[in-house]
Coordinates of C-alpha atoms in Angstrom, one line a residue:
M1183 CA 156.1 23.4 56.4
N1184 CA 155.4 26.9 57.3
R1185 CA 158.9 28.5 57.6
Y1186 CA 157.5 31.4 59.6
L1187 CA 155.5 29.5 62.2
L1188 CA 155.2 31.4 65.5
V1189 CA 153.9 29.9 68.6
A1190 CA 151.6 31.5 71.2
G1191 CA 153.3 34.1 73.3
L1192 CA 155.3 35.6 70.5
F1193 CA 156.3 39.2 71.4
A1194 CA 154.7 38.8 74.8
G1195 CA 154.4 42.2 76.4
A1196 CA 156.1 44.1 73.5
I1197 CA 152.9 45.3 71.8
N1198 CA 152.0 47.2 75.0
F1199 CA 155.1 49.3 74.5
A1200 CA 154.9 49.7 70.7
S1201 CA 153.2 53.1 71.0
A1202 CA 156.1 54.4 73.0
Y1203 CA 158.8 53.3 70.5
K1204 CA 160.4 55.6 67.9
P1205 CA 163.8 55.5 66.2
A1206 CA 166.6 57.5 67.8
G1207 CA 168.5 60.4 66.2
N1208 CA 168.0 62.2 62.9
N1209 CA 170.3 60.4 60.5
I1210 CA 169.1 59.3 57.1
M1211 CA 167.0 56.1 57.0
T1212 CA 165.9 53.5 54.6
T1213 CA 162.3 53.1 53.5
W1214 CA 162.1 49.8 55.4
G1215 CA 163.4 51.5 58.5
E1216 CA 160.9 54.4 58.2
N1217 CA 158.1 51.8 58.1
I1218 CA 159.3 49.5 60.9
D1219 CA 156.7 47.9 63.2
P1220 CA 158.3 47.1 66.6
A1221 CA 155.8 44.3 67.1
K1222 CA 156.8 42.5 63.9
V1223 CA 160.5 42.9 63.6
W1224 CA 162.5 40.1 61.9
Q1225 CA 160.0 37.4 62.2
E1226 CA 161.6 35.0 59.6
Y1227 CA 162.8 31.6 60.7
P1228 CA 166.4 32.4 61.7
R1229 CA 168.3 29.1 60.8
P1230 CA 166.9 27.6 57.5
I1231 CA 169.9 25.4 57.1
M1232 CA 168.7 23.4 60.1
E1233 CA 165.0 24.1 60.6
R1234 CA 162.6 22.8 63.2
G1235 CA 158.9 23.3 63.1
E1236 CA 158.4 24.8 66.6
W1237 CA 160.0 28.0 67.8
Q1238 CA 159.3 31.2 69.6
N1239 CA 160.7 34.6 68.4
L1240 CA 162.0 36.8 71.2
N1241 CA 162.7 39.9 69.0
G1242 CA 160.8 43.0 70.0
L1243 CA 161.0 45.6 72.8
W1244 CA 163.1 44.7 75.8
D1245 CA 164.1 46.8 78.9
Y1246 CA 167.7 48.1 78.7
A1247 CA 170.2 49.8 80.9
I1248 CA 173.7 51.2 80.2
V1249 CA 175.7 51.2 83.5
G1250 CA 179.3 51.0 84.6
A1251 CA 181.0 47.8 83.6
D1252 CA 181.7 47.0 87.2
A1253 CA 178.0 47.1 88.3
V1254 CA 176.7 43.7 89.5
T1255 CA 173.2 44.6 88.2
P1256 CA 171.5 47.8 87.1
A1257 CA 169.8 49.8 89.8
E1258 CA 167.0 50.4 87.3
Y1259 CA 166.3 49.9 83.6
Q1260 CA 166.3 53.1 81.6
G1261 CA 163.9 52.4 78.8
K1262 CA 163.0 50.2 75.9
I1263 CA 165.4 48.8 73.2
L1264 CA 164.2 47.1 70.0
V1265 CA 166.0 43.8 69.6
P1266 CA 167.8 42.8 67.4
F1267 CA 169.2 46.3 66.7
C1268 CA 172.4 47.3 68.5
A1269 CA 172.2 50.1 71.1
E1270 CA 174.1 52.6 68.9
S1271 CA 171.6 52.3 66.0
A1272 CA 168.6 54.5 65.3
L1273 CA 166.2 51.5 65.0
S1274 CA 167.1 50.3 68.5
G1275 CA 165.3 53.4 69.8
V1276 CA 168.3 54.0 72.0
G1277 CA 170.9 55.6 69.7
K1278 CA 173.6 55.7 72.5
E1279 CA 177.2 54.6 72.5
V1280 CA 177.9 52.1 75.1
G1281 CA 181.7 52.3 75.3
A1282 CA 184.3 50.0 76.9
D1283 CA 183.7 51.4 80.4
N1284 CA 180.1 50.4 80.4
A1285 CA 178.0 47.3 80.1
L1286 CA 174.7 47.0 78.3
W1287 CA 171.9 45.1 80.1
Y1288 CA 168.7 43.6 78.6
K1289 CA 165.7 42.2 80.3
R1290 CA 162.4 40.7 79.2
S1291 CA 159.9 38.0 80.2
F1292 CA 158.7 35.0 78.2
T1293 CA 156.3 32.1 78.6
V1294 CA 157.1 28.6 77.5
P1295 CA 154.0 27.0 75.8
K1296 CA 152.3 24.2 77.6
S1297 CA 152.8 22.0 74.5
W1298 CA 156.6 22.2 75.1
R1299 CA 156.5 20.6 78.6
G1300 CA 158.7 17.6 79.0
R1301 CA 161.2 18.7 76.4
D1302 CA 164.4 20.7 76.8
I1303 CA 164.3 24.4 75.8
L1304 CA 167.1 26.0 73.9
L1305 CA 167.7 29.7 74.0
N1306 CA 169.4 30.7 70.7
F1307 CA 171.3 33.9 69.8
G1308 CA 172.1 34.7 66.2
A1309 CA 174.9 37.1 67.2
V1310 CA 175.8 39.3 70.2
D1311 CA 178.8 41.8 70.1
W1312 CA 180.9 41.0 72.0
Q1313 CA 180.9 39.3 75.4
A1314 CA 177.5 38.0 76.6
D1315 CA 176.4 36.7 80.0
V1316 CA 172.9 35.2 80.3
W1317 CA 170.5 34.6 83.3
V1318 CA 167.1 33.0 83.4
N1319 CA 165.0 33.6 86.6
G1320 CA 168.2 34.8 88.3
A1321 CA 170.2 31.7 87.5
K1322 CA 173.3 32.0 85.3
V1323 CA 172.7 29.8 82.2
G1324 CA 175.8 30.6 80.1
S1325 CA 178.2 33.0 78.5
H1326 CA 179.7 33.6 75.1
T1327 CA 182.4 35.7 73.5
G1328 CA 182.5 36.5 69.8
G1329 CA 180.4 39.1 67.9
Y1330 CA 179.8 37.2 64.7
T1331 CA 178.7 33.6 65.6
P1332 CA 175.5 32.0 66.9
F1333 CA 175.3 30.2 70.2
S1334 CA 172.7 28.2 72.0
L1335 CA 172.1 27.6 75.7
N1336 CA 170.0 24.8 77.3
I1337 CA 168.0 26.8 79.8
T1338 CA 165.6 24.0 80.9
P1339 CA 166.8 23.6 84.6
A1340 CA 166.3 27.4 85.2
L1341 CA 162.7 27.5 83.9
K1342 CA 159.6 27.8 86.0
T1343 CA 157.0 25.1 85.8
A1344 CA 154.4 27.7 84.8
G1345 CA 154.0 31.4 84.2
D1346 CA 156.4 34.0 83.1
N1347 CA 160.2 33.6 83.0
E1348 CA 162.7 36.4 83.3
L1349 CA 165.6 36.6 80.8
V1350 CA 168.5 39.0 81.5
V1351 CA 171.5 39.5 79.2
R1352 CA 174.6 41.5 80.0
V1353 CA 176.9 42.6 77.1
W1354 CA 180.3 44.2 77.3
D1355 CA 182.1 45.4 74.1
P1356 CA 185.4 47.2 74.1
T1357 CA 185.2 48.0 70.4
D1358 CA 188.7 49.1 69.2
L1359 CA 190.1 49.2 72.7
G1360 CA 190.2 45.4 72.7
P1361 CA 191.9 42.8 70.4
Q1362 CA 188.8 41.0 69.4
P1363 CA 187.4 40.7 65.8
R1364 CA 185.3 43.9 65.2
G1365 CA 185.6 44.7 61.5
K1366 CA 185.4 48.5 60.9
Q1367 CA 184.0 49.5 64.2
V1368 CA 185.9 52.2 66.1
A1369 CA 185.1 54.4 69.1
K1370 CA 185.7 57.5 67.0
P1371 CA 184.4 56.9 63.4
E1372 CA 186.1 58.7 60.5
L1373 CA 187.0 58.0 56.8
I1374 CA 186.6 54.2 56.3
W1375 CA 185.9 53.5 60.0
Y1376 CA 182.4 53.3 61.3
T1377 CA 180.1 53.5 64.4
P1378 CA 180.5 50.9 67.1
V1379 CA 178.0 48.0 67.3
S1380 CA 177.3 46.8 70.8
G1381 CA 174.9 44.1 72.0
I1382 CA 172.4 41.8 70.4
W1383 CA 172.2 42.4 66.7
Q1384 CA 170.6 39.2 65.3
T1385 CA 167.4 37.3 66.2
V1386 CA 166.9 35.8 69.7
W1387 CA 164.7 32.7 69.8
L1388 CA 163.6 29.6 71.7
E1389 CA 163.0 26.1 70.4
P1390 CA 162.0 22.8 72.2
V1391 CA 164.0 19.6 71.7
N1392 CA 164.4 16.2 73.2
P1393 CA 167.3 15.8 75.6
T1394 CA 169.0 13.9 72.8
H1395 CA 168.8 15.9 69.7
I1396 CA 170.6 17.0 66.5
S1397 CA 173.1 19.7 67.4
N1398 CA 174.6 20.4 64.0
L1399 CA 175.1 19.1 60.4
K1400 CA 178.2 19.0 58.2
I1401 CA 177.3 18.6 54.5
T1402 CA 180.0 18.1 51.9
P1403 CA 179.3 17.5 48.2
D1404 CA 181.6 15.6 45.9
I1405 CA 180.7 16.0 42.2
D1406 CA 183.6 13.9 41.0
R1407 CA 182.3 10.9 42.9
N1408 CA 178.7 12.0 42.7
T1409 CA 178.2 11.7 46.4
L1410 CA 176.9 13.8 49.3
R1411 CA 178.6 13.3 52.6
V1412 CA 176.5 14.2 55.7
E1413 CA 177.6 14.1 59.3
V1414 CA 174.9 14.5 61.9
L1415 CA 176.1 15.7 65.2
S1416 CA 174.0 15.1 68.3
A1417 CA 173.7 16.5 71.8
G1418 CA 173.0 14.2 74.7
S1419 CA 173.9 10.5 74.7
G1420 CA 173.8 9.3 71.1
N1421 CA 174.9 5.7 71.9
G1422 CA 173.0 3.2 69.9
Y1423 CA 171.0 5.8 68.0
M1424 CA 170.6 6.0 64.2
T1425 CA 170.8 9.0 61.9
E1426 CA 168.8 9.0 58.6
V1427 CA 169.0 11.4 55.7
T1428 CA 166.5 11.6 52.9
V1429 CA 167.4 13.7 49.8
K1430 CA 164.4 15.1 48.0
E1431 CA 163.8 17.0 44.8
S1432 CA 160.4 18.7 44.3
G1433 CA 159.0 16.5 47.1
K1434 CA 160.3 13.2 45.6
T1435 CA 162.9 11.1 47.4
I1436 CA 165.9 10.6 45.1
A1437 CA 168.5 9.2 47.6
T1438 CA 168.8 8.1 51.2
G1439 CA 171.5 7.3 53.8
K1440 CA 171.8 5.8 57.3
A1441 CA 174.5 5.7 59.9
L1442 CA 175.0 5.2 63.6
A1443 CA 175.0 8.5 65.5
G1444 CA 178.4 10.1 65.2
E1445 CA 179.3 8.3 62.0
P1446 CA 179.3 10.2 58.7
M1447 CA 177.3 8.8 55.8
V1448 CA 178.2 9.0 52.1
I1449 CA 175.1 9.1 50.0
G1450 CA 175.2 8.2 46.3
M1451 CA 173.4 10.8 44.2
P1452 CA 171.4 10.0 40.9
A1453 CA 173.3 9.8 37.6
D1454 CA 171.4 12.9 36.3
V1455 CA 172.4 15.0 39.3
K1456 CA 171.9 18.8 38.9
L1457 CA 174.9 21.0 39.8
W1458 CA 174.7 24.3 41.5
S1459 CA 175.9 27.4 39.7
P1460 CA 175.0 31.1 39.3
D1461 CA 173.1 30.2 36.1
S1462 CA 171.3 27.3 37.8
P1463 CA 171.4 27.4 41.6
H1464 CA 169.8 24.0 42.2
L1465 CA 169.3 22.9 45.8
Y1466 CA 168.2 19.5 47.1
D1467 CA 166.0 19.3 50.2
L1468 CA 167.2 17.2 53.1
E1469 CA 165.2 15.6 55.8
V1470 CA 167.4 14.6 58.7
R1471 CA 166.3 12.3 61.6
L1472 CA 167.8 11.0 64.8
T1473 CA 166.0 7.8 65.8
D1474 CA 166.0 5.2 68.5
K1475 CA 164.7 1.8 67.6
G1476 CA 162.6 3.3 64.9
K1477 CA 161.2 6.2 67.0
T1478 CA 162.1 9.7 65.9
L1479 CA 163.9 11.7 68.6
D1480 CA 164.6 14.7 66.5
K1481 CA 163.9 15.9 62.9
V1482 CA 165.3 18.9 61.0
D1483 CA 164.9 20.1 57.5
S1484 CA 167.9 21.2 55.6
Y1485 CA 169.2 21.5 52.0
A1486 CA 172.4 20.9 50.0
A1487 CA 173.9 21.7 46.6
M1488 CA 176.2 19.6 44.4
R1489 CA 179.0 21.9 43.5
K1490 CA 182.8 22.0 43.5
I1491 CA 185.2 24.9 44.1
S1492 CA 188.7 24.5 42.8
T1493 CA 191.6 25.9 40.8
K1494 CA 193.3 24.6 37.7
M1495 CA 196.3 25.7 35.6
G1496 CA 195.0 27.1 32.4
D1497 CA 196.4 28.5 29.2
K1498 CA 199.1 31.2 29.3
G1499 CA 200.3 29.7 32.6
M1500 CA 197.5 31.2 34.6
V1501 CA 195.9 29.4 37.5
R1502 CA 192.1 29.7 37.0
L1503 CA 189.2 29.7 39.5
Q1504 CA 186.9 26.8 38.7
L1505 CA 183.3 26.0 39.6
N1506 CA 182.2 22.4 38.8
N1507 CA 185.5 21.8 36.9
K1508 CA 184.9 24.7 34.6
D1509 CA 186.7 28.1 34.5
L1510 CA 184.6 30.9 36.0
F1511 CA 185.6 34.5 36.3
H1512 CA 184.5 35.7 39.7
Y1513 CA 183.2 39.3 39.4
G1514 CA 181.4 41.0 42.3
L1515 CA 181.0 43.7 44.8
L1516 CA 182.6 44.6 48.1
D1517 CA 179.5 44.3 50.3
Q1518 CA 180.0 45.6 53.9
G1519 CA 176.4 45.0 55.0
W1520 CA 176.0 48.3 56.9
W1521 CA 172.7 50.3 57.2
P1522 CA 172.1 53.9 58.2
D1523 CA 169.3 53.0 60.6
G1524 CA 170.3 49.5 61.8
L1525 CA 174.1 49.6 61.4
Y1526 CA 175.0 45.9 61.4
T1527 CA 171.3 44.8 61.2
A1528 CA 169.2 45.4 58.1
P1529 CA 165.8 46.9 59.0
S1530 CA 164.1 43.8 57.6
Y1531 CA 164.6 40.6 55.7
E1532 CA 163.2 42.4 52.6
A1533 CA 165.8 45.1 53.0
M1534 CA 168.6 42.6 53.5
I1535 CA 167.9 40.7 50.3
Y1536 CA 167.4 43.9 48.3
D1537 CA 171.2 44.3 48.2
I1538 CA 171.7 40.8 46.9
D1539 CA 169.0 41.1 44.3
K1540 CA 170.5 44.4 43.0
T1541 CA 174.0 42.8 42.8
I1542 CA 172.6 40.0 40.6
D1543 CA 170.5 42.4 38.6
W1544 CA 173.6 44.4 37.8
G1545 CA 175.2 41.3 36.3
Y1546 CA 177.7 40.2 39.0
N1547 CA 178.1 36.6 40.0
M1548 CA 179.9 37.1 43.4
I1549 CA 179.8 39.1 46.6
R1550 CA 182.8 39.6 48.8
K1551 CA 181.3 39.9 52.3
H1552 CA 183.7 42.4 53.7
I1553 CA 185.0 41.8 57.3
K1554 CA 181.5 41.0 58.6
V1555 CA 179.4 37.9 59.0
E1556 CA 175.7 38.1 58.1
P1557 CA 172.6 36.2 59.6
A1558 CA 172.1 32.7 58.4
T1559 CA 169.2 33.8 56.2
W1560 CA 171.5 36.0 54.1
Y1561 CA 173.6 32.9 53.1
T1562 CA 170.5 30.9 52.4
Y1563 CA 169.3 33.6 50.1
C1564 CA 172.6 33.6 48.3
D1565 CA 172.4 29.8 48.0
R1566 CA 168.9 30.1 46.4
K1567 CA 169.9 32.9 44.0
G1568 CA 173.2 31.5 42.9
I1569 CA 175.6 34.2 44.1
I1570 CA 179.1 33.2 45.0
V1571 CA 180.5 34.5 48.3
W1572 CA 184.0 35.3 49.4
Q1573 CA 183.8 35.3 53.2
D1574 CA 186.1 37.6 55.1
M1575 CA 187.1 37.1 58.7
P1576 CA 186.3 40.4 60.6
S1577 CA 189.6 42.1 61.4
G1578 CA 190.7 43.0 64.9
D1579 CA 193.7 43.8 67.1
K1580 CA 196.2 46.2 65.7
N1581 CA 197.6 46.8 62.2
P1582 CA 201.2 45.9 61.6
E1583 CA 203.4 48.0 59.4
W1584 CA 202.7 47.6 55.7
Q1585 CA 205.7 45.6 54.6
G1586 CA 205.4 45.9 50.9
R1587 CA 203.7 44.2 48.0
N1588 CA 206.2 41.4 47.2
Y1589 CA 206.9 38.2 49.0
F1590 CA 209.1 38.7 52.0
D1591 CA 210.0 37.2 55.4
G1592 CA 209.4 40.4 57.3
E1593 CA 207.9 41.0 60.7
E1594 CA 204.2 40.3 61.3
L1595 CA 201.9 41.5 64.0
Q1596 CA 202.9 39.9 67.3
R1597 CA 199.6 39.2 69.1
T1598 CA 199.3 38.4 72.7
P1599 CA 198.3 34.8 73.5
E1600 CA 194.9 36.0 74.5
S1601 CA 194.5 37.9 71.2
E1602 CA 195.6 34.9 69.1
Q1603 CA 193.3 32.6 71.0
T1604 CA 190.4 35.0 70.5
Y1605 CA 191.1 35.1 66.8
R1606 CA 191.4 31.4 66.3
K1607 CA 188.3 30.6 68.4
E1608 CA 186.1 32.9 66.4
W1609 CA 187.5 32.1 63.0
K1610 CA 186.8 28.4 63.7
E1611 CA 183.3 29.2 65.0
I1612 CA 182.6 31.2 61.8
I1613 CA 183.7 28.4 59.5
D1614 CA 181.7 25.9 61.5
A1615 CA 178.6 28.1 61.4
L1616 CA 178.9 28.7 57.6
Y1617 CA 180.3 25.5 56.4
N1618 CA 177.1 24.1 55.0
Y1619 CA 176.3 27.0 52.7
P1620 CA 177.2 26.2 49.1
C1621 CA 177.4 29.8 48.1
I1622 CA 180.7 30.2 50.1
A1623 CA 183.6 29.5 47.8
I1624 CA 186.5 31.3 49.4
W1625 CA 187.7 32.0 53.0
V1626 CA 189.6 35.2 53.6
P1627 CA 191.4 35.2 57.0
F1628 CA 192.9 38.7 56.7
N1629 CA 192.1 41.9 54.9
E1630 CA 195.1 44.0 53.9
A1631 CA 197.5 44.1 56.9
W1632 CA 194.7 44.6 59.4
G1633 CA 195.5 42.4 62.4
Q1634 CA 197.5 40.1 60.1
F1635 CA 199.7 37.6 61.9
K1636 CA 201.1 34.1 61.3
T1637 CA 199.7 34.3 57.8
K1638 CA 201.0 31.0 56.5
E1639 CA 200.0 29.1 59.7
I1640 CA 196.5 30.6 59.6
A1641 CA 196.1 30.0 55.8
D1642 CA 197.3 26.4 56.1
W1643 CA 195.0 25.7 59.1
T1644 CA 192.0 27.1 57.2
K1645 CA 192.8 25.0 54.2
N1646 CA 193.2 21.8 56.3
Y1647 CA 190.1 22.5 58.3
D1648 CA 188.0 23.0 55.1
P1649 CA 189.7 21.6 52.0
S1650 CA 186.5 21.9 50.0
R1651 CA 187.0 25.6 49.5
L1652 CA 189.8 28.0 48.5
V1653 CA 191.8 30.2 50.8
N1654 CA 192.7 33.8 50.0
P1655 CA 195.3 34.4 52.8
A1656 CA 195.3 38.2 52.9
S1657 CA 193.2 40.2 50.5
G1658 CA 195.4 43.1 49.5
G1659 CA 197.6 42.4 52.5
N1660 CA 201.2 41.6 53.2
H1661 CA 201.8 38.8 50.8
Y1662 CA 203.3 35.4 51.7
P1663 CA 203.5 32.3 49.5
C1664 CA 200.6 30.4 50.9
G1665 CA 197.0 29.6 50.2
D1666 CA 195.3 29.3 46.8
M1667 CA 195.3 32.9 45.7
V1668 CA 197.3 36.2 45.7
D1669 CA 195.1 39.2 46.0
V1670 CA 196.0 42.8 45.3
H1671 CA 194.1 46.1 45.9
S1672 CA 194.3 49.1 43.6
Y1673 CA 192.3 52.3 43.8
P1674 CA 190.7 53.7 41.8
S1675 CA 191.9 52.0 38.6
P1676 CA 193.0 48.4 38.3
P1677 CA 196.8 48.3 38.6
V1678 CA 199.4 48.7 35.9
T1679 CA 201.9 46.6 37.7
H1680 CA 201.7 44.5 40.9
V1681 CA 202.3 41.1 42.4
Y1682 CA 202.0 38.1 40.1
D1683 CA 202.2 34.5 41.1
A1684 CA 202.4 31.7 38.5
K1685 CA 201.4 29.0 41.0
R1686 CA 198.3 30.6 42.5
A1687 CA 195.1 32.3 41.2
N1688 CA 195.7 36.1 40.8
V1689 CA 192.8 38.3 41.8
L1690 CA 192.0 42.0 42.2
G1691 CA 190.4 41.9 45.6
E1692 CA 189.4 45.6 45.6
Y1693 CA 189.4 48.4 43.0
G1694 CA 187.1 51.3 42.0
G1695 CA 185.7 53.3 44.8
I1696 CA 184.1 55.9 42.5
G1697 CA 182.4 58.5 44.6
M1698 CA 179.3 60.6 44.1
A1699 CA 177.6 62.5 47.0
V1700 CA 173.8 62.8 46.6
E1701 CA 172.3 65.6 48.5
G1702 CA 169.7 64.5 51.0
H1703 CA 171.1 61.0 51.1
I1704 CA 174.3 61.6 53.0
W1705 CA 175.2 60.3 56.5
A1706 CA 177.2 63.4 57.4
P1707 CA 176.4 66.3 55.1
D1708 CA 179.4 68.3 56.2
R1709 CA 181.9 65.6 55.3
N1710 CA 182.0 62.8 52.7
W1711 CA 184.8 60.8 51.1
G1712 CA 185.6 58.7 48.1
Y1713 CA 188.8 57.7 46.2
I1714 CA 187.6 59.8 43.3
Q1715 CA 184.4 61.8 43.0
Y1716 CA 182.0 62.8 40.2
K1717 CA 178.8 64.7 40.2
T1718 CA 176.4 62.8 37.9
P1719 CA 175.4 59.2 37.3
A1720 CA 176.6 59.5 33.7
E1721 CA 180.1 60.5 34.9
V1722 CA 180.1 57.6 37.4
T1723 CA 179.0 55.1 34.8
D1724 CA 181.5 56.3 32.2
A1725 CA 184.3 56.0 34.8
Y1726 CA 183.1 52.6 35.9
I1727 CA 183.0 51.2 32.4
G1728 CA 186.5 52.7 31.7
Y1729 CA 188.0 50.8 34.6
A1730 CA 186.0 47.7 33.8
N1731 CA 187.2 47.6 30.2
Y1732 CA 190.8 47.9 31.4
L1733 CA 190.1 45.0 33.8
D1734 CA 188.7 43.1 30.9
Q1735 CA 192.1 43.5 29.1
L1736 CA 194.1 42.5 32.3
A1737 CA 192.0 39.4 32.7
Y1738 CA 193.4 37.8 29.5
D1739 CA 196.9 37.6 31.1
W1740 CA 196.6 38.3 34.8
F1741 CA 193.4 38.4 36.9
V1742 CA 190.9 35.6 37.2
G1743 CA 188.5 37.4 39.5
A1744 CA 187.8 41.0 40.7
V1745 CA 185.9 42.9 43.3
Y1746 CA 184.5 46.4 42.8
T1747 CA 184.2 48.8 45.8
Q1748 CA 181.3 48.9 46.7
T1749 CA 177.6 48.1 46.9
T1750 CA 176.4 51.1 48.8
D1751 CA 177.7 54.2 50.5
V1752 CA 178.7 53.6 54.1
E1753 CA 178.6 56.4 56.6
I1754 CA 180.9 59.1 55.2
E1755 CA 182.1 57.0 52.3
V1756 CA 180.1 58.0 49.2
N1757 CA 181.6 55.4 46.8
G1758 CA 178.7 53.0 46.6
L1759 CA 176.6 52.2 43.5
M1760 CA 173.7 53.1 45.7
T1761 CA 173.3 55.7 48.4
Y1762 CA 173.5 54.5 52.0
D1763 CA 169.7 54.7 52.4
R1764 CA 169.3 52.6 49.2
K1765 CA 167.0 55.3 47.8
V1766 CA 169.2 56.4 44.9
I1767 CA 171.0 54.2 42.4
K1768 CA 174.0 56.2 41.1
I1769 CA 174.7 54.4 37.8
D1770 CA 173.1 53.6 34.5
E1771 CA 172.0 50.0 35.4
D1772 CA 171.6 48.8 31.8
R1773 CA 175.1 49.8 30.8
I1774 CA 176.7 48.4 34.0
R1775 CA 174.8 45.1 33.6
E1776 CA 175.9 44.6 30.0
T1777 CA 179.5 45.4 30.9
N1778 CA 179.7 43.1 33.8
R1779 CA 178.1 40.1 32.0
R1780 CA 180.4 40.6 29.1
I1781 CA 183.5 40.5 31.3
I1782 CA 182.3 37.3 33.0
K1783 CA 181.5 35.6 29.7
N1784 CA 184.9 36.6 28.1
H1785 CA 186.8 34.9 30.9
S1786 CA 184.7 31.8 31.7
K1787 CA 184.2 28.5 29.9

């Protein structure tokens, strides 16, 4: 199947405006951003974990307006915005802060292909920050809150029988004036806090389906029983329908399963099953069908991996992280996923995967995705490349007092019922959206004390909701005896003394932050910041290896995983291994690679 199949009508109208487009502002840009084509932005199929053959990409130039939040509709639209880049970004072509007092409106037209007639049409959004209301041809078709999760709307009743359809989206985003999950976005960026991201920031697209169709999958491997459990969820009336799954390897069927719609199936895998790991990231192809009396109502392509995430008490009384029942030292980078030209959105797919490729090339086996959620294609690429992911929940609300670094029964943040409901809703939606990606090994509900509340309750809920993964309750945060791990932060060096737990895996969730400002590649030339700064790549490399060798010693008696800060510079932070524009690598790559691989090997079996 062609994964990048586009139907007629793609980018309808956008090409006419391409000549008028140009990035906003004068900040540094990546090479991919400098060469962006507004008529061909983010054309990759956006949901490879559940892929259909027909779809229409709605990325491109839309009309936009920024008006008061109380306005019923804009009096007029003010120009063009390049979707899927947020309004504050350079690549949007707007480069304006929206703010909590305003709303951001979008408008464009689209045509439904004649070949789709008779089927339902789904309008899909990868992510919109934060509150979205959607109209088609003047009819309200749905709403969504949550800046990090995908949502779909069945817009069929609102469509015209022929000709152009009008799509309007209104977005309101209070940034740090609201309690919602927002990561590091603040209205007034400084130090480790960054520019707001408002509006559509992932792909928007259409797809045709039958009224009864597959709405989601839930895929759970069990290597101890050598089975693959697949739940096929359906929309519409699934009574009496069947679901069928075919497991393939290199085009050859190796296992099958059937179940009534709504019933999970447990598929026996071959005796010579191949396990997924960083050294061998083997994936099996899945063909999933929903049928009625032998007739296929819907078909999606997916994939799965056979792998197990767990812990085990090892020698010296240390709880070890395990992959496939073998000790594996998790060593990776704090990856925030920010871009100087696209902010939350990478300029292109090629730009996005560059960071993953460099992480692997430098000898790491893990990425901590820091208080952000990426597009589905990011996780699929990690699956294919064998990189383990620690997935953070984006922080929000207020930060409680830092209570200390030992176990305690102190006060936690007292959220309002609305704030708590908002957190729980989005955390569940994030886990639901990312559940099927084998690369994800660890859920991180809280970072440090940022928005931390009801820690044990949230950690227990997370573990019960997804027992197939580990839970790191609060990376570097206020510590409570819950979850599978205790996680400390220490800058710039790994710690001399800190919390230790004999019953859980002990990890160093952040350390390093070695800074180096590179002239011509700085977000704000008059101000930059790092935990410690050097002037040359040789100095940065020497400092890195010094800290890494100390970590190597600590890992014999203490830590079973570690995260170095960070992949790239971000805004005024200059403590990345690369500059923010990805044009300068600030380390001796060969020396770093050898050091990282040695540490992983020393503490894995």
